[in-house]
Coordinates of C-alpha atoms and ligand atoms in Angstrom, one line a residue:
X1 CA -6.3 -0.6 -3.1
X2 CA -8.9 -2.9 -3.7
X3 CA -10.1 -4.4 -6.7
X4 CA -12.6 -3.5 -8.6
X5 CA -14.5 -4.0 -11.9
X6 CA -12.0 -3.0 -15.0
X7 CA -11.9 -1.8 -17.7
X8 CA -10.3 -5.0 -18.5
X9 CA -12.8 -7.1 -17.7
X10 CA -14.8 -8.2 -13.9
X11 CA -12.2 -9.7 -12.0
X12 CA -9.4 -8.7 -9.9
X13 CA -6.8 -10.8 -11.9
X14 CA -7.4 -9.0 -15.0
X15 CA -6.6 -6.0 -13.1
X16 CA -3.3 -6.8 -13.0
X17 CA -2.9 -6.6 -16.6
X18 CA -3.0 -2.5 -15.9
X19 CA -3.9 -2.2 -19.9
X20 CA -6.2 -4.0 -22.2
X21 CA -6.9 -3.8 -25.9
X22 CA -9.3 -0.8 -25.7
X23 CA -6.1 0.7 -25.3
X24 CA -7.8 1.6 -21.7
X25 CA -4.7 1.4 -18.2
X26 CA -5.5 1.7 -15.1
X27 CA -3.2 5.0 -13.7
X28 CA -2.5 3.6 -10.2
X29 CA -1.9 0.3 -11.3
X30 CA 0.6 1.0 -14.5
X31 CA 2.4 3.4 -11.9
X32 CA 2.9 1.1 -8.9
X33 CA 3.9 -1.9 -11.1
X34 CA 5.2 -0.8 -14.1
X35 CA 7.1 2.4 -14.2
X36 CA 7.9 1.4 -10.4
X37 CA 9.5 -1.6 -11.7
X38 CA 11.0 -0.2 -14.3
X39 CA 12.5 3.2 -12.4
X40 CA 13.8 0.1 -9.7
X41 CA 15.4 -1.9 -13.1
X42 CA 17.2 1.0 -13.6
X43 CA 18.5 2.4 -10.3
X44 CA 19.9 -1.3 -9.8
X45 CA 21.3 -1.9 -13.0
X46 CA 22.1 1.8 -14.6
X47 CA 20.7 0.3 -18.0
X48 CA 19.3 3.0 -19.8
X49 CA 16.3 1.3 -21.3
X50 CA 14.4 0.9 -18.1
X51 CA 14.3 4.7 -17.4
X52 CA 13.7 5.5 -20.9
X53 CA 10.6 3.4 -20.8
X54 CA 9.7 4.8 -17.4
X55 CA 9.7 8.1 -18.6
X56 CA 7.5 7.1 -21.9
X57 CA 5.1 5.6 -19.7
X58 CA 5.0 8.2 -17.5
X59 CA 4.6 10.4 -20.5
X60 CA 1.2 8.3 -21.5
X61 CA -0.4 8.9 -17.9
X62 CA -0.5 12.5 -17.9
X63 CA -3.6 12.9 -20.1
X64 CA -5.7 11.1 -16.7
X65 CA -4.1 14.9 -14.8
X66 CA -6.5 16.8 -17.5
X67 CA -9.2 17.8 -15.2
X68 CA -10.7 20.8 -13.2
X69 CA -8.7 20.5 -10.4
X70 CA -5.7 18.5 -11.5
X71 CA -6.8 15.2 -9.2
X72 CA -5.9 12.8 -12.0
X73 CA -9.1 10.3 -12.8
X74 CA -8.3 6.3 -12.6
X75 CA -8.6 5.7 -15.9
X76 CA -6.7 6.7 -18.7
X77 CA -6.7 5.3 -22.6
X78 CA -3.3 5.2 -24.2
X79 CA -4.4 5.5 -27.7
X80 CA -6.7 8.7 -27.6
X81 CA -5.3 10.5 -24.4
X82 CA -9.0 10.2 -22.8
X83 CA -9.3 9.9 -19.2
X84 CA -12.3 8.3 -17.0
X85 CA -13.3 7.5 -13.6
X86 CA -14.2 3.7 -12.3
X87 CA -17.8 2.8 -13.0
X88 CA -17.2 1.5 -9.3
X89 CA -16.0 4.6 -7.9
X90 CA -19.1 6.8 -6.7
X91 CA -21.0 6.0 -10.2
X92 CA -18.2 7.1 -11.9
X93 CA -18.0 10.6 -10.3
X94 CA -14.6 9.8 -7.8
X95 CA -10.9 9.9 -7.9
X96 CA -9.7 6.8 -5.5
X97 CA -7.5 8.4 -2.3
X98 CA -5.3 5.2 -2.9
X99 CA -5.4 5.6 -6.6
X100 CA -4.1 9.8 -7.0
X101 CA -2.2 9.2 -3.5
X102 CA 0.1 6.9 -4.1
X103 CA 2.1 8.3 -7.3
X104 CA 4.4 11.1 -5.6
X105 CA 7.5 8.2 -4.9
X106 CA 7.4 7.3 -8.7
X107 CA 6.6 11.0 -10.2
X108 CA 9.5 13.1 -8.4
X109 CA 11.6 10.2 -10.0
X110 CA 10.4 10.6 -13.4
X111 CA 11.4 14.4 -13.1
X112 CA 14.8 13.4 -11.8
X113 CA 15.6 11.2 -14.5
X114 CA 13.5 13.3 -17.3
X115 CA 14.6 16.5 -16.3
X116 CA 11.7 17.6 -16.8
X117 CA 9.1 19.2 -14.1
X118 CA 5.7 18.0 -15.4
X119 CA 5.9 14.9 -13.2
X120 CA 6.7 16.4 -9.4
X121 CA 4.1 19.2 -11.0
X122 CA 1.4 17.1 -11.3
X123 CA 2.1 15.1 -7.8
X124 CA 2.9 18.2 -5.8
X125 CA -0.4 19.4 -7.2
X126 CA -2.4 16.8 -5.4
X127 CA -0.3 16.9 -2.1
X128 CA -1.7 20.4 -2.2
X129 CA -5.3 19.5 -2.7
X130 CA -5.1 17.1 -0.1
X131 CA -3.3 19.6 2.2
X132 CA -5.4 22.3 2.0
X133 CA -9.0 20.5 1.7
X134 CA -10.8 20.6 4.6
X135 CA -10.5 16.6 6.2
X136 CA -13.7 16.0 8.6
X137 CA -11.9 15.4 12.0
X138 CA -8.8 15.3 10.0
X139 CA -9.5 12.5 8.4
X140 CA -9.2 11.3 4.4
X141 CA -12.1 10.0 2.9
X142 CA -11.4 7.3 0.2
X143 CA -13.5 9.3 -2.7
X144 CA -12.6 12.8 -3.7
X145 CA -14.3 14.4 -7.0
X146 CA -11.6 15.4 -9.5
X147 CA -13.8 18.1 -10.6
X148 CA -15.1 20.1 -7.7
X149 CA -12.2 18.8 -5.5
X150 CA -14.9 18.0 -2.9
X151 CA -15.1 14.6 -1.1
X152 CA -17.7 12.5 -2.3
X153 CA -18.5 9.9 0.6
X154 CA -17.0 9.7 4.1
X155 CA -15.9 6.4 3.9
X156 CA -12.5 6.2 5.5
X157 CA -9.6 3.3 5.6
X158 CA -6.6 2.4 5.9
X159 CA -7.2 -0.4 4.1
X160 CA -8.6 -1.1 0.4
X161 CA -9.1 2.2 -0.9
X162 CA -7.2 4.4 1.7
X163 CA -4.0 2.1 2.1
X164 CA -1.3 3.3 0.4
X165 CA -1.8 7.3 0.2
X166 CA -0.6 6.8 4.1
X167 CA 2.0 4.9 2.7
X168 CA 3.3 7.3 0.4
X169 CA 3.5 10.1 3.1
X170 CA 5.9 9.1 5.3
X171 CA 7.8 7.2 2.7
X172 CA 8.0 10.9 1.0
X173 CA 9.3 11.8 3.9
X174 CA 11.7 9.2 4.3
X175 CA 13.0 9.5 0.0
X176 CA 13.3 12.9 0.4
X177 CA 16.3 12.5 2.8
X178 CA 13.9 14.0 5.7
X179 CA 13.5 17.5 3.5
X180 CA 9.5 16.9 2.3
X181 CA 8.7 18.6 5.7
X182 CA 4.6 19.2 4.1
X183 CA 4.6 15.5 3.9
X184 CA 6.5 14.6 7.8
X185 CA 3.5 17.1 8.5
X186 CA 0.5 15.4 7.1
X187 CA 1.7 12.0 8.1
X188 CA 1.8 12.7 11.3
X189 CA -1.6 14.8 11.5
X190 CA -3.3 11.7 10.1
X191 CA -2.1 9.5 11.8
X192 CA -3.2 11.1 15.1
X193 CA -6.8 11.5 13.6
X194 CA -7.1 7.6 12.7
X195 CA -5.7 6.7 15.9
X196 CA -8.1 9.2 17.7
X197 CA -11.1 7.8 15.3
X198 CA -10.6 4.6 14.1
X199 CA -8.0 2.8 16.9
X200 CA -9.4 0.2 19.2
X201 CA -8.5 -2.6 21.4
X202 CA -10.7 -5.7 21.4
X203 CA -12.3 -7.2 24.7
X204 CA -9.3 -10.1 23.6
X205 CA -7.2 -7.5 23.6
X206 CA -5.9 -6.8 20.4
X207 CA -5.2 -3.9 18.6
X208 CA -7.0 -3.0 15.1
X209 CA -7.4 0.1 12.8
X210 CA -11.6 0.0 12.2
X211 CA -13.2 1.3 9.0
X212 CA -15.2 4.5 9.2
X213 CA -18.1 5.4 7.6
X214 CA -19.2 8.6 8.5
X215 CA -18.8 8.1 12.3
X216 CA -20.2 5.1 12.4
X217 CA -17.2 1.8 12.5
X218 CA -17.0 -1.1 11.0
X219 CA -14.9 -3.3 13.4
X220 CA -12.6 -4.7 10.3
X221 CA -9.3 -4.9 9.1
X222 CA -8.7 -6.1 5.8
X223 CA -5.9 -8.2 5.0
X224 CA -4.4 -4.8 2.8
X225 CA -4.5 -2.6 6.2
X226 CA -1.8 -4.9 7.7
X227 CA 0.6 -2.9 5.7
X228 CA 0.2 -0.2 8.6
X229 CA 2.1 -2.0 11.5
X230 CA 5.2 -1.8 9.1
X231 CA 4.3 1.5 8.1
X232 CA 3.8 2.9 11.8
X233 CA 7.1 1.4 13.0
X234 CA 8.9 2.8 9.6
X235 CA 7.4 6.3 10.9
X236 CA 8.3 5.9 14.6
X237 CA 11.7 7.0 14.6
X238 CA 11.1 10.7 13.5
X239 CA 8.0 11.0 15.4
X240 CA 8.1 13.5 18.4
X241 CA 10.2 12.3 21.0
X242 CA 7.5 11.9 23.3
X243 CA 5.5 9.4 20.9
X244 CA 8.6 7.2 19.5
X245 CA 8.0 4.1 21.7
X246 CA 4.3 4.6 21.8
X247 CA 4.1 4.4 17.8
X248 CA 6.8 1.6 18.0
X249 CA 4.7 -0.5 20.7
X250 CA 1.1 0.5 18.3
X251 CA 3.4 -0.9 15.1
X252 CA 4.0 -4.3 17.4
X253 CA 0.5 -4.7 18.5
X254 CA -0.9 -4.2 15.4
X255 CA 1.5 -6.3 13.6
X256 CA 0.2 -9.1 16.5
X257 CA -2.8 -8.8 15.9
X258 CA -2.3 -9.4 11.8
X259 CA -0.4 -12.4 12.9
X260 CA -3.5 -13.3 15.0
X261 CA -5.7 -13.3 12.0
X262 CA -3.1 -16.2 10.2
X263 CA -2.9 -18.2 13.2
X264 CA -6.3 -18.4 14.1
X265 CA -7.1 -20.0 10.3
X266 CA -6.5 -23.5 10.0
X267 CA -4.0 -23.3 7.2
X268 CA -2.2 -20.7 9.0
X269 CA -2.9 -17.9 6.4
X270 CA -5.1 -15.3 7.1
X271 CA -8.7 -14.2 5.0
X272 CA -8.8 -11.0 2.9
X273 CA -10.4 -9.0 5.9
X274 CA -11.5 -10.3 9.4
X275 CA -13.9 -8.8 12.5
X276 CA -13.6 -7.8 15.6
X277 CA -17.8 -8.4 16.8
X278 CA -20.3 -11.0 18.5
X279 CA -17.4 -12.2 20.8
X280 CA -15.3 -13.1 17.4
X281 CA -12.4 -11.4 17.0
X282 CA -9.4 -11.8 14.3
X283 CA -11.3 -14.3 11.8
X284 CA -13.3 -13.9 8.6
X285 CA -16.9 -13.8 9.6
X286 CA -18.3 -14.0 5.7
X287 CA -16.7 -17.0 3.7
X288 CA -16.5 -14.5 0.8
X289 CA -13.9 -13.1 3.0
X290 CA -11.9 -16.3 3.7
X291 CA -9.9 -16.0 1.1
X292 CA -6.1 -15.9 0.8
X293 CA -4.5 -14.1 -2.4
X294 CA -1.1 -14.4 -1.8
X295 CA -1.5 -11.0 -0.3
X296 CA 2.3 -9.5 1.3
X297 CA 0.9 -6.7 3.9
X298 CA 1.3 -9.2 6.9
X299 CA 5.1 -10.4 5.6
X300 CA 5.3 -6.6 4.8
X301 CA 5.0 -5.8 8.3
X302 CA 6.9 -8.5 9.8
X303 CA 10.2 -7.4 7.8
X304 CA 10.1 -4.1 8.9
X305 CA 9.5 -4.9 13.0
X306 CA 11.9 -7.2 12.2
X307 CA 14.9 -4.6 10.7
X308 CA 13.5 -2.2 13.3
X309 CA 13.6 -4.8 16.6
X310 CA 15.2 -7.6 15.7
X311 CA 12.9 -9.6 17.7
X312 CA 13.3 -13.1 16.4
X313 CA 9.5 -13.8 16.7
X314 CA 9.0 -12.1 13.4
X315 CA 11.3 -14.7 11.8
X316 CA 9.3 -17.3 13.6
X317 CA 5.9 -15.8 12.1
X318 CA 7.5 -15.1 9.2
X319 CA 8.7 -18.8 8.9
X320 CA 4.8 -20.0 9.9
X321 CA 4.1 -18.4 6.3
X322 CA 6.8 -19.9 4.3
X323 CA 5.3 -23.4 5.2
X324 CA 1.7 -22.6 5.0
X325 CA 2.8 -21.5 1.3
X326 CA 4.4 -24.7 0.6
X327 CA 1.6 -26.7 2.2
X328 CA -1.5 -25.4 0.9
X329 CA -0.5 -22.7 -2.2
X330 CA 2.5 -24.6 -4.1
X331 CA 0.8 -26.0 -7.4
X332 CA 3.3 -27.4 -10.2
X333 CA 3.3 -24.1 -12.1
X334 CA 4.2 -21.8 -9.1
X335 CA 1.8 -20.6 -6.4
X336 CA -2.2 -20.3 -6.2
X337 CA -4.5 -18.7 -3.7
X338 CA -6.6 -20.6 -1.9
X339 CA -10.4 -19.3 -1.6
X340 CA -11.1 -20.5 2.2
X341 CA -8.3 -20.3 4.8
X342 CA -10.3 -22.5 6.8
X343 CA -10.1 -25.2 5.2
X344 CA -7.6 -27.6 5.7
X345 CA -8.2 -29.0 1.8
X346 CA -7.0 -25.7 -0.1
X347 CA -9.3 -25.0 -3.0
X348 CA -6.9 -23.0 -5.2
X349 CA -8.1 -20.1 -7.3
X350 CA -5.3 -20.7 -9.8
X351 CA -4.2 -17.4 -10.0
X352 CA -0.6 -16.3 -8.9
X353 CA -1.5 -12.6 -8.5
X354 CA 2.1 -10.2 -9.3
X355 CA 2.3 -8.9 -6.1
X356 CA 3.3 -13.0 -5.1
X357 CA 6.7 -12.2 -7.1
X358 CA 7.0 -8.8 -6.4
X359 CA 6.1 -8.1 -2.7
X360 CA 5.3 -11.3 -0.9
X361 CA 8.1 -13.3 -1.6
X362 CA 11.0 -10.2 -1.6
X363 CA 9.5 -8.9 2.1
X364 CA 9.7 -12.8 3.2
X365 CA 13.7 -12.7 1.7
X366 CA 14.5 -9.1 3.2
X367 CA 13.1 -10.9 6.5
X368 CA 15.5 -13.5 6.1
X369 CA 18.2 -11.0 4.8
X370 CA 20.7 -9.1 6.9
X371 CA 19.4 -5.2 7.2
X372 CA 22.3 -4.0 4.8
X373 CA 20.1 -5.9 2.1
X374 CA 18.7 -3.0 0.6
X375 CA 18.7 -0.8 3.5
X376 CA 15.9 1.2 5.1
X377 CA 18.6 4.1 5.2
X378 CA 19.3 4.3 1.1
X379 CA 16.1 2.8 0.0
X380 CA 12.2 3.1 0.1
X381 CA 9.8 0.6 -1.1
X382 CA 7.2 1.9 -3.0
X383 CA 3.5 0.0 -2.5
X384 CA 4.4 -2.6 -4.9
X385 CA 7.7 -3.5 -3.1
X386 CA 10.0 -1.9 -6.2
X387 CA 12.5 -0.2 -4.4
X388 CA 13.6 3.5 -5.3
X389 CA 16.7 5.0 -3.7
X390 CA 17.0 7.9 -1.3
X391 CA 17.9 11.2 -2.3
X392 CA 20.4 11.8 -0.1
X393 CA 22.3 14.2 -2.2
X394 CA 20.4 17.1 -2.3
X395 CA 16.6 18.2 -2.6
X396 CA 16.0 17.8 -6.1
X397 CA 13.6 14.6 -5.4
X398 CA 12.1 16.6 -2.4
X399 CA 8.0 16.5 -2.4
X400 CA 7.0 19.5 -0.8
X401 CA 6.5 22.8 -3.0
Ligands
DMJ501 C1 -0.5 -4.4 -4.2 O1 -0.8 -4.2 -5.5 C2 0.0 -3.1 -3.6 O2 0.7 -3.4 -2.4 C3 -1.1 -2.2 -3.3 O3 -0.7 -1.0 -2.7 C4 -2.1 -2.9 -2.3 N1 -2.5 -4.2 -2.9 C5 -1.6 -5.1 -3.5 C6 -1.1 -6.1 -2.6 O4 -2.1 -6.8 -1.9

């Protein structure tokens, strides 16, 4: 997801706070932090306030569901029950792929612990938009009109925008005990279509996941689209035998070439999106890309090739992180970003973003951690790092209709 202008205000700190006094909360935001946090507080402590307030916050997110075609809007005001679009998003006309795609982990919960349906309703109505729209050469574009249910721009990513709908699919999969079938299906299917469209090597060699627009690629990751090496290696293991240790080696080059994009800075943290063009490859090539937000996608990844390889390098890079965090973001107060990985004298932005706490830091302890440490067999993450258990009693939690 990236950040855009809020109703909160212009910048991507005040996005954070997922409400504001206009009463106005930002739907993917409030889900992934809040009631994920709080559905997590509860399944780790049984105390019945957290899933009480989960449920009541769920409850004040429906109203962004009331449209046409059920694709909830990104905006929703918790005093009148209106819902609205981001300015940002296609002049106000689009739904955000990352935004309505990443809710299904947190809604099917909501049902479970509410008993009641309205939740897995509204999620398992957008899986079936999603499933049945047609996807030009099978891929997801990252703005989809809640009214007409038509795409509105063929920009595609698996990074800001895109990111976490990917995310959700195969960790559906995964939650559900390996019943969601519909969402095994779809993860799968895109994935073949990004690595048929958007997949390519670098005359250096490494591996990256371009941005589409249209046909036409950007050669870019961003910083969020590091998420996918962990992701593809999480997926590898029920993929068809015959592609296990492809998707396993694609997880490991990726994840290299993330790694490539810290090491080749000169604090040893890497920029919010770097190029692969004009003989450059793995580094910001705009300084209003240099910067470093505390971001966890890269640590994200590392933990899970670490739990699925136990190669010790991604301790080692893992490590390489801990100390560029102590060297150039520790302040007094806690940790700041740092608006130019390039420079060795760290202007900090003095913001300690939540996803520091609440990602960043808990994938860099699960890397140190043994693998029983919240397990990858009992638990999934969802995209804010709040883990949720897996169903594996029966199929009440299951995703698909
Ligand atoms: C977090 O809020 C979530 O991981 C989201 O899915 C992507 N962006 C930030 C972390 O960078």
């Amino acid at each position: 997801m990236r950040w855009g202008k809020t109703s909160c205000g212009p910048s991507p700190e005040t996005a954070t706070r997922a409400t504001c006094l206009s009463g106005e909360a930002s739907l993917f935001e409030v889900n992934i932090r809040y009631i994920g946090g709080l559905l997590s507080a509860f399944y780790l402590t049984g105390e019945e306030v957290f899933r009480i307030k989960a449920i009541k916050l769920g409850e004040k997110l429906l109203p962004a569901f009331d449209t046409p075609t059920g694709i909830p809007k990104g905006v929703v005001n918790f005093k009148s029950g209106s819902n609205r679009s981001w300015g940002w998003a296609m002049a106000g006309s689009s739904s955000i792929l990352a935004e309505f795609g990443s809710l299904h982990l947190e809604f099917l919960h909501l049902t479970q612990l509410s008993g009641n349906q309205v939740f897995a309703e509204k999620v398992r109505n957008i899986r079936k938009v999603l499933r049945d729209i047609d996807k030009p050469f099978g891929l997801y574009p990252n703005f989809l009109s809640p009214v007409s249910g038509n795409w509105m721009q063929h920009h595609v990513s698996v990074g800001g925008l895109g990111d976490s709908f990917y995310e959700y699919l195969i960790k559906s999969w995964l939650m559900s005990a390996k019943t969601d079938m519909e969402a095994k299906d779809m993860y799968y299917e895109a994935l073949e279509a990004i690595e048929t469209h958007l997949l390519n090597v670098s005359p250096g060699g490494l591996t990256y996941i371009a941005e589409w627009r249209g046909g036409i690629l950007d050669h870019k990751m961003g910083h969020l689209a590091c998420f996918s090496g962990g992701m593809i290696a999480l997926g590898a293991e029920d993929a068809k035998e015959e592609k296990r240790a492809h998707y396993r080696e694609l997880a490991a080059q990726i994840t290299k070439t993330c790694h490539e994009s810290y090491a080749r800075s000169d604090t040893k943290l890497g920029p919010e999106a770097f190029w692969f063009n004009s003989g450059r490859e793995a580094v910001a090539t705009q300084t209003s890309e240099s910067y470093y937000i505390l971001r966890p996608e890269v640590v994200e990844s590392y933990m899970y090739l670490w739990r699925q390889t136990h190669d010790p390098i991604y301790r080692e890079w893992g490590w390489e992180v801990v100390t560029a965090l102590e060297k150039y973001c520790r302040t007094e107060a806690g940790f700041s970003g740092i608006q130019d990985v390039y420079s060795k004298v760290p202007n900090h932005d003095n913001k300690q973003q939540t996803f520091f706490l609440a990602e960043t830091l808990k994938y860099l302890y699960l890397l140190f951690s043994e693998d029983d440490m919240l397990s990858l067999e009992d638990w999934v993450f969802n995209t804010e790092a709040h883990p949720l258990p897996v169903n594996h009693s029966d199929s009440s939690v299951r995703g698909g209709d």
